[in-house]
Structure formats: structure tokens, C-alpha cells
Amino acid sequence: MAARKDLTQRPCCRRSLCLVVSAILITGWLGASYLLTERVILPALPSASDPAKKPTYPPMPPAKPTGKASQTDINITWVKPDARNASILYYEVQQNSSSVAFKTVANETSTAFHVGNLLGSQNYCFRVRATSSVGPGNFSVPLCLSTLPPGPPDSPNSPTPINTSRSSLAVGWDAPPDHGAPILGYTVQAAEHFFAVEFKFKTVCTLMKAPLARSCNASGLDHDRHYSFRVQATNKYREPLRAGEWIVVLCGWLLDASTRAHMCVCVCV
């Protein structure tokens, strides 16, 4: 019976048993850690060759725009910013003034923007942001510009004949730039020429009623005579008939033998 004594009582056996149990526990712990790390806790890392799984960001904000202002128009430009992950689709332009908060006024595909029909001596601010398929980026630093003070309108362009008869001649013209103040009316004058002699200009049309016409029918003219016409535009910064603000642009003959006037464009001074 002594020979069959429990082997676990021997020191060497106890040591071996402890090593086996320890190995089993360590193996189980490593296996559990692997499963938790790969299957539960940590997601699979994206592959460097798979761009679809890379983080995506919207474009960077453009640098502060630059621009130039006249009495009624402003032009601004900006430099294309870093698009980062995706190509830029368009630029959102916002505008404000002293009485209006920033609001979107255009979505431009180029890096330039023009706005017209502005008031003179007014301050306007603009900001721009780029948008890609990822989404919009941040706005740029605003650019603020002041339109120039309003002034008198330019002279109209050369009038052209519209209709003629033996004793009348109708001319028309295009509206000139108003330089920040609406045109209030037109004054048309005609003068008869006889060889080198120029007669005094006389007013044949005064157009001051809205909507403003841009044509004048001069009647009571003598046939077989040479006439010159001049047109002046008026706004609140120019009084009608001020000297030195006319442009004479049309000369013509009314012929006795025909109901048509033979016209020539010229400058008669």
C-alpha cells in the first residue's frame, strides 16, 4: 500500500502539474485576447491602397478675395484653394450691405464674380467658399468695397435714323452708362447747315416722362437741307442744356427729289 501512495504528494509531480495548468491558462488567455482584439474590440484597419476608406474632408477656405468697384459695378476674384480629397464643384458667393445680412447671390464655377446695378457711395462685402462632393468648406475672410460716388451720365452713342419724310427725320440712340444715378431724361437738338455755315442748334425733343423713350421725331424741317443732331442725357447730377456736354453725331440731307434722307455718321462741330 505504501508503494501506491498518491503521486501528487511527490514534489516533482506537483511541479509538473503546476506547469501544465499554467500552460493551459496562458494558452486560453492568449486565445481569448486574440478573439477580442480581432473580432470584437478593434475594427480592421483600412488598407492604404483603398482610397474609399480614407478620411474625407471638404475644401480649404479660399484666401481673401480681391476686387474693384465703379459707381454701379463690382468685380471680385479669388485663388483656387486646396480641394483636399475631392475636386471642387462650385464656389458659393455671399454678399451683404449696410442694410442686408450676408446672403447667397451666386454659385460660380470660375474664380470670378461680377455684380451690377449697385448704388453709388455704398459699402458692399463679399465672402466665398468652395464646395466639393464631400460638402462645403469654410468661408473666406470677407472683402469689403465701396462703390464710387454717383456722377453725370455719359453722352449717348451715335443716334441712327429711324424714319424720314420730306419734312421730318426720326433718330434713335442707346442709353449711356448712368454712373450711379438713374437717367431722368433726354434732350435732342438739331441744327441746319448750309455749306460751311452752321445755324444755331434748337431743341426738337425733350423726353422726361417715364418710361423714357430713346427716339425723337424732328418735324417741320426744310427739304434739301443738311442737319446735325445731338443728344444729351440728364440725371440729378447734371442739369439739361449745360454747355460742353453734347456730342454731335449725325448729319443728314433731306432731299426734294426723294422722301428718303441720305444719312452719314460723322462728328459735326
PDB file of N, CA, C and O in Angstrom, residues 86-120:
ATOM      1  N   ALA A  86     -11.419  65.825 -52.692  1.00  0.00           N
ATOM      2  CA  ALA A  86     -12.305  65.747 -53.865  1.00  0.00           C
ATOM      3  C   ALA A  86     -12.206  67.043 -54.668  1.00  0.00           C
ATOM      4  O   ALA A  86     -11.834  68.091 -54.143  1.00  0.00           O
ATOM      5  N   SER A  87     -12.545  66.974 -55.954  1.00  0.00           N
ATOM      6  CA  SER A  87     -12.495  68.145 -56.821  1.00  0.00           C
ATOM      7  C   SER A  87     -13.577  69.143 -56.429  1.00  0.00           C
ATOM      8  O   SER A  87     -14.676  68.767 -56.002  1.00  0.00           O
ATOM      9  N   ILE A  88     -13.280  70.431 -56.606  1.00  0.00           N
ATOM     10  CA  ILE A  88     -14.234  71.500 -56.299  1.00  0.00           C
ATOM     11  C   ILE A  88     -15.306  71.543 -57.381  1.00  0.00           C
ATOM     12  O   ILE A  88     -15.002  71.561 -58.575  1.00  0.00           O
ATOM     13  N   LEU A  89     -16.562  71.571 -56.956  1.00  0.00           N
ATOM     14  CA  LEU A  89     -17.688  71.612 -57.893  1.00  0.00           C
ATOM     15  C   LEU A  89     -18.080  73.048 -58.224  1.00  0.00           C
ATOM     16  O   LEU A  89     -18.357  73.366 -59.378  1.00  0.00           O
ATOM     17  N   TYR A  90     -18.136  73.930 -57.237  1.00  0.00           N
ATOM     18  CA  TYR A  90     -18.508  75.326 -57.461  1.00  0.00           C
ATOM     19  C   TYR A  90     -18.120  76.153 -56.234  1.00  0.00           C
ATOM     20  O   TYR A  90     -17.737  75.616 -55.188  1.00  0.00           O
ATOM     21  N   TYR A  91     -18.232  77.474 -56.401  1.00  0.00           N
ATOM     22  CA  TYR A  91     -17.946  78.410 -55.322  1.00  0.00           C
ATOM     23  C   TYR A  91     -19.235  79.158 -54.966  1.00  0.00           C
ATOM     24  O   TYR A  91     -19.892  79.709 -55.844  1.00  0.00           O
ATOM     25  N   GLU A  92     -19.558  79.191 -53.706  1.00  0.00           N
ATOM     26  CA  GLU A  92     -20.723  79.929 -53.229  1.00  0.00           C
ATOM     27  C   GLU A  92     -20.280  81.340 -52.853  1.00  0.00           C
ATOM     28  O   GLU A  92     -19.382  81.525 -52.038  1.00  0.00           O
ATOM     29  N   VAL A  93     -20.916  82.343 -53.480  1.00  0.00           N
ATOM     30  CA  VAL A  93     -20.591  83.745 -53.223  1.00  0.00           C
ATOM     31  C   VAL A  93     -21.725  84.364 -52.418  1.00  0.00           C
ATOM     32  O   VAL A  93     -22.894  84.281 -52.814  1.00  0.00           O
ATOM     33  N   GLN A  94     -21.380  84.983 -51.306  1.00  0.00           N
ATOM     34  CA  GLN A  94     -22.361  85.677 -50.481  1.00  0.00           C
ATOM     35  C   GLN A  94     -22.024  87.157 -50.433  1.00  0.00           C
ATOM     36  O   GLN A  94     -20.864  87.549 -50.476  1.00  0.00           O
ATOM     37  N   GLN A  95     -23.074  87.976 -50.355  1.00  0.00           N
ATOM     38  CA  GLN A  95     -22.933  89.440 -50.383  1.00  0.00           C
ATOM     39  C   GLN A  95     -23.768  90.043 -49.267  1.00  0.00           C
ATOM     40  O   GLN A  95     -24.838  89.525 -48.925  1.00  0.00           O
ATOM     41  N   ASN A  96     -23.289  91.133 -48.717  1.00  0.00           N
ATOM     42  CA  ASN A  96     -24.110  91.898 -47.784  1.00  0.00           C
ATOM     43  C   ASN A  96     -23.855  93.377 -48.003  1.00  0.00           C
ATOM     44  O   ASN A  96     -22.956  93.789 -48.736  1.00  0.00           O
ATOM     45  N   SER A  97     -24.686  94.199 -47.381  1.00  0.00           N
ATOM     46  CA  SER A  97     -24.508  95.643 -47.411  1.00  0.00           C
ATOM     47  C   SER A  97     -24.850  96.169 -46.025  1.00  0.00           C
ATOM     48  O   SER A  97     -25.093  95.400 -45.096  1.00  0.00           O
ATOM     49  N   SER A  98     -24.877  97.479 -45.895  1.00  0.00           N
ATOM     50  CA  SER A  98     -25.151  98.058 -44.581  1.00  0.00           C
ATOM     51  C   SER A  98     -26.539  97.729 -44.075  1.00  0.00           C
ATOM     52  O   SER A  98     -26.790  97.748 -42.874  1.00  0.00           O
ATOM     53  N   SER A  99     -27.460  97.387 -44.987  1.00  0.00           N
ATOM     54  CA  SER A  99     -28.840  97.119 -44.574  1.00  0.00           C
ATOM     55  C   SER A  99     -29.265  95.666 -44.768  1.00  0.00           C
ATOM     56  O   SER A  99     -30.376  95.305 -44.389  1.00  0.00           O
ATOM     57  N   VAL A 100     -28.403  94.834 -45.345  1.00  0.00           N
ATOM     58  CA  VAL A 100     -28.768  93.443 -45.637  1.00  0.00           C
ATOM     59  C   VAL A 100     -27.664  92.529 -45.120  1.00  0.00           C
ATOM     60  O   VAL A 100     -26.479  92.784 -45.339  1.00  0.00           O
ATOM     61  N   ALA A 101     -28.046  91.435 -44.412  1.00  0.00           N
ATOM     62  CA  ALA A 101     -27.074  90.466 -43.920  1.00  0.00           C
ATOM     63  C   ALA A 101     -26.548  89.631 -45.084  1.00  0.00           C
ATOM     64  O   ALA A 101     -27.074  89.674 -46.202  1.00  0.00           O
ATOM     65  N   PHE A 102     -25.495  88.858 -44.814  1.00  0.00           N
ATOM     66  CA  PHE A 102     -24.923  88.008 -45.854  1.00  0.00           C
ATOM     67  C   PHE A 102     -25.980  87.054 -46.398  1.00  0.00           C
ATOM     68  O   PHE A 102     -26.701  86.405 -45.629  1.00  0.00           O
ATOM     69  N   LYS A 103     -26.061  86.973 -47.711  1.00  0.00           N
ATOM     70  CA  LYS A 103     -26.942  86.010 -48.372  1.00  0.00           C
ATOM     71  C   LYS A 103     -26.280  85.556 -49.663  1.00  0.00           C
ATOM     72  O   LYS A 103     -25.484  86.286 -50.265  1.00  0.00           O
ATOM     73  N   THR A 104     -26.604  84.345 -50.078  1.00  0.00           N
ATOM     74  CA  THR A 104     -26.010  83.783 -51.285  1.00  0.00           C
ATOM     75  C   THR A 104     -26.557  84.490 -52.521  1.00  0.00           C
ATOM     76  O   THR A 104     -27.773  84.614 -52.694  1.00  0.00           O
ATOM     77  N   VAL A 105     -25.648  84.954 -53.376  1.00  0.00           N
ATOM     78  CA  VAL A 105     -26.052  85.657 -54.598  1.00  0.00           C
ATOM     79  C   VAL A 105     -25.620  84.919 -55.856  1.00  0.00           C
ATOM     80  O   VAL A 105     -26.095  85.242 -56.953  1.00  0.00           O
ATOM     81  N   ALA A 106     -24.721  83.914 -55.732  1.00  0.00           N
ATOM     82  CA  ALA A 106     -24.272  83.192 -56.932  1.00  0.00           C
ATOM     83  C   ALA A 106     -23.543  81.923 -56.524  1.00  0.00           C
ATOM     84  O   ALA A 106     -22.973  81.834 -55.426  1.00  0.00           O
ATOM     85  N   ASN A 107     -23.593  80.941 -57.421  1.00  0.00           N
ATOM     86  CA  ASN A 107     -22.764  79.732 -57.351  1.00  0.00           C
ATOM     87  C   ASN A 107     -21.935  79.702 -58.630  1.00  0.00           C
ATOM     88  O   ASN A 107     -22.461  79.414 -59.706  1.00  0.00           O
ATOM     89  N   GLU A 108     -20.659  80.040 -58.516  1.00  0.00           N
ATOM     90  CA  GLU A 108     -19.787  80.209 -59.671  1.00  0.00           C
ATOM     91  C   GLU A 108     -18.888  78.988 -59.854  1.00  0.00           C
ATOM     92  O   GLU A 108     -18.392  78.429 -58.883  1.00  0.00           O
ATOM     93  N   THR A 109     -18.684  78.592 -61.107  1.00  0.00           N
ATOM     94  CA  THR A 109     -17.727  77.521 -61.402  1.00  0.00           C
ATOM     95  C   THR A 109     -16.342  78.080 -61.692  1.00  0.00           C
ATOM     96  O   THR A 109     -15.373  77.334 -61.704  1.00  0.00           O
ATOM     97  N   SER A 110     -16.238  79.386 -61.927  1.00  0.00           N
ATOM     98  CA  SER A 110     -14.943  80.034 -62.112  1.00  0.00           C
ATOM     99  C   SER A 110     -14.546  80.726 -60.813  1.00  0.00           C
ATOM    100  O   SER A 110     -15.277  80.687 -59.827  1.00  0.00           O
ATOM    101  N   THR A 111     -13.387  81.373 -60.833  1.00  0.00           N
ATOM    102  CA  THR A 111     -12.916  82.071 -59.634  1.00  0.00           C
ATOM    103  C   THR A 111     -13.096  83.578 -59.788  1.00  0.00           C
ATOM    104  O   THR A 111     -12.219  84.366 -59.426  1.00  0.00           O
ATOM    105  N   ALA A 112     -14.244  84.005 -60.336  1.00  0.00           N
ATOM    106  CA  ALA A 112     -14.536  85.422 -60.522  1.00  0.00           C
ATOM    107  C   ALA A 112     -16.037  85.641 -60.398  1.00  0.00           C
ATOM    108  O   ALA A 112     -16.846  84.742 -60.669  1.00  0.00           O
ATOM    109  N   PHE A 113     -16.412  86.861 -60.007  1.00  0.00           N
ATOM    110  CA  PHE A 113     -17.828  87.202 -59.843  1.00  0.00           C
ATOM    111  C   PHE A 113     -18.011  88.680 -60.150  1.00  0.00           C
ATOM    112  O   PHE A 113     -17.177  89.513 -59.790  1.00  0.00           O
ATOM    113  N   HIS A 114     -19.112  89.008 -60.852  1.00  0.00           N
ATOM    114  CA  HIS A 114     -19.457  90.398 -61.187  1.00  0.00           C
ATOM    115  C   HIS A 114     -20.885  90.678 -60.729  1.00  0.00           C
ATOM    116  O   HIS A 114     -21.790  89.851 -60.895  1.00  0.00           O
ATOM    117  N   VAL A 115     -21.081  91.842 -60.160  1.00  0.00           N
ATOM    118  CA  VAL A 115     -22.423  92.282 -59.785  1.00  0.00           C
ATOM    119  C   VAL A 115     -22.584  93.728 -60.247  1.00  0.00           C
ATOM    120  O   VAL A 115     -21.661  94.543 -60.136  1.00  0.00           O
ATOM    121  N   GLY A 116     -23.743  94.037 -60.825  1.00  0.00           N
ATOM    122  CA  GLY A 116     -24.035  95.376 -61.321  1.00  0.00           C
ATOM    123  C   GLY A 116     -25.280  95.960 -60.698  1.00  0.00           C
ATOM    124  O   GLY A 116     -25.873  95.393 -59.774  1.00  0.00           O
ATOM    125  N   ASN A 117     -25.686  97.129 -61.202  1.00  0.00           N
ATOM    126  CA  ASN A 117     -26.878  97.845 -60.735  1.00  0.00           C
ATOM    127  C   ASN A 117     -26.805  98.159 -59.240  1.00  0.00           C
ATOM    128  O   ASN A 117     -27.807  98.070 -58.520  1.00  0.00           O
ATOM    129  N   LEU A 118     -25.609  98.505 -58.769  1.00  0.00           N
ATOM    130  CA  LEU A 118     -25.429  98.869 -57.372  1.00  0.00           C
ATOM    131  C   LEU A 118     -25.602 100.378 -57.192  1.00  0.00           C
ATOM    132  O   LEU A 118     -25.551 101.153 -58.145  1.00  0.00           O
ATOM    133  N   LEU A 119     -25.801 100.806 -55.969  1.00  0.00           N
ATOM    134  CA  LEU A 119     -25.926 102.220 -55.646  1.00  0.00           C
ATOM    135  C   LEU A 119     -24.545 102.824 -55.429  1.00  0.00           C
ATOM    136  O   LEU A 119     -23.629 102.168 -54.950  1.00  0.00           O
ATOM    137  N   GLY A 120     -24.397 104.088 -55.808  1.00  0.00           N
ATOM    138  CA  GLY A 120     -23.138 104.764 -55.609  1.00  0.00           C
ATOM    139  C   GLY A 120     -22.903 105.117 -54.145  1.00  0.00           C
ATOM    140  O   GLY A 120     -23.846 105.270 -53.356  1.00  0.00           O
TER     141      GLY A 120
END
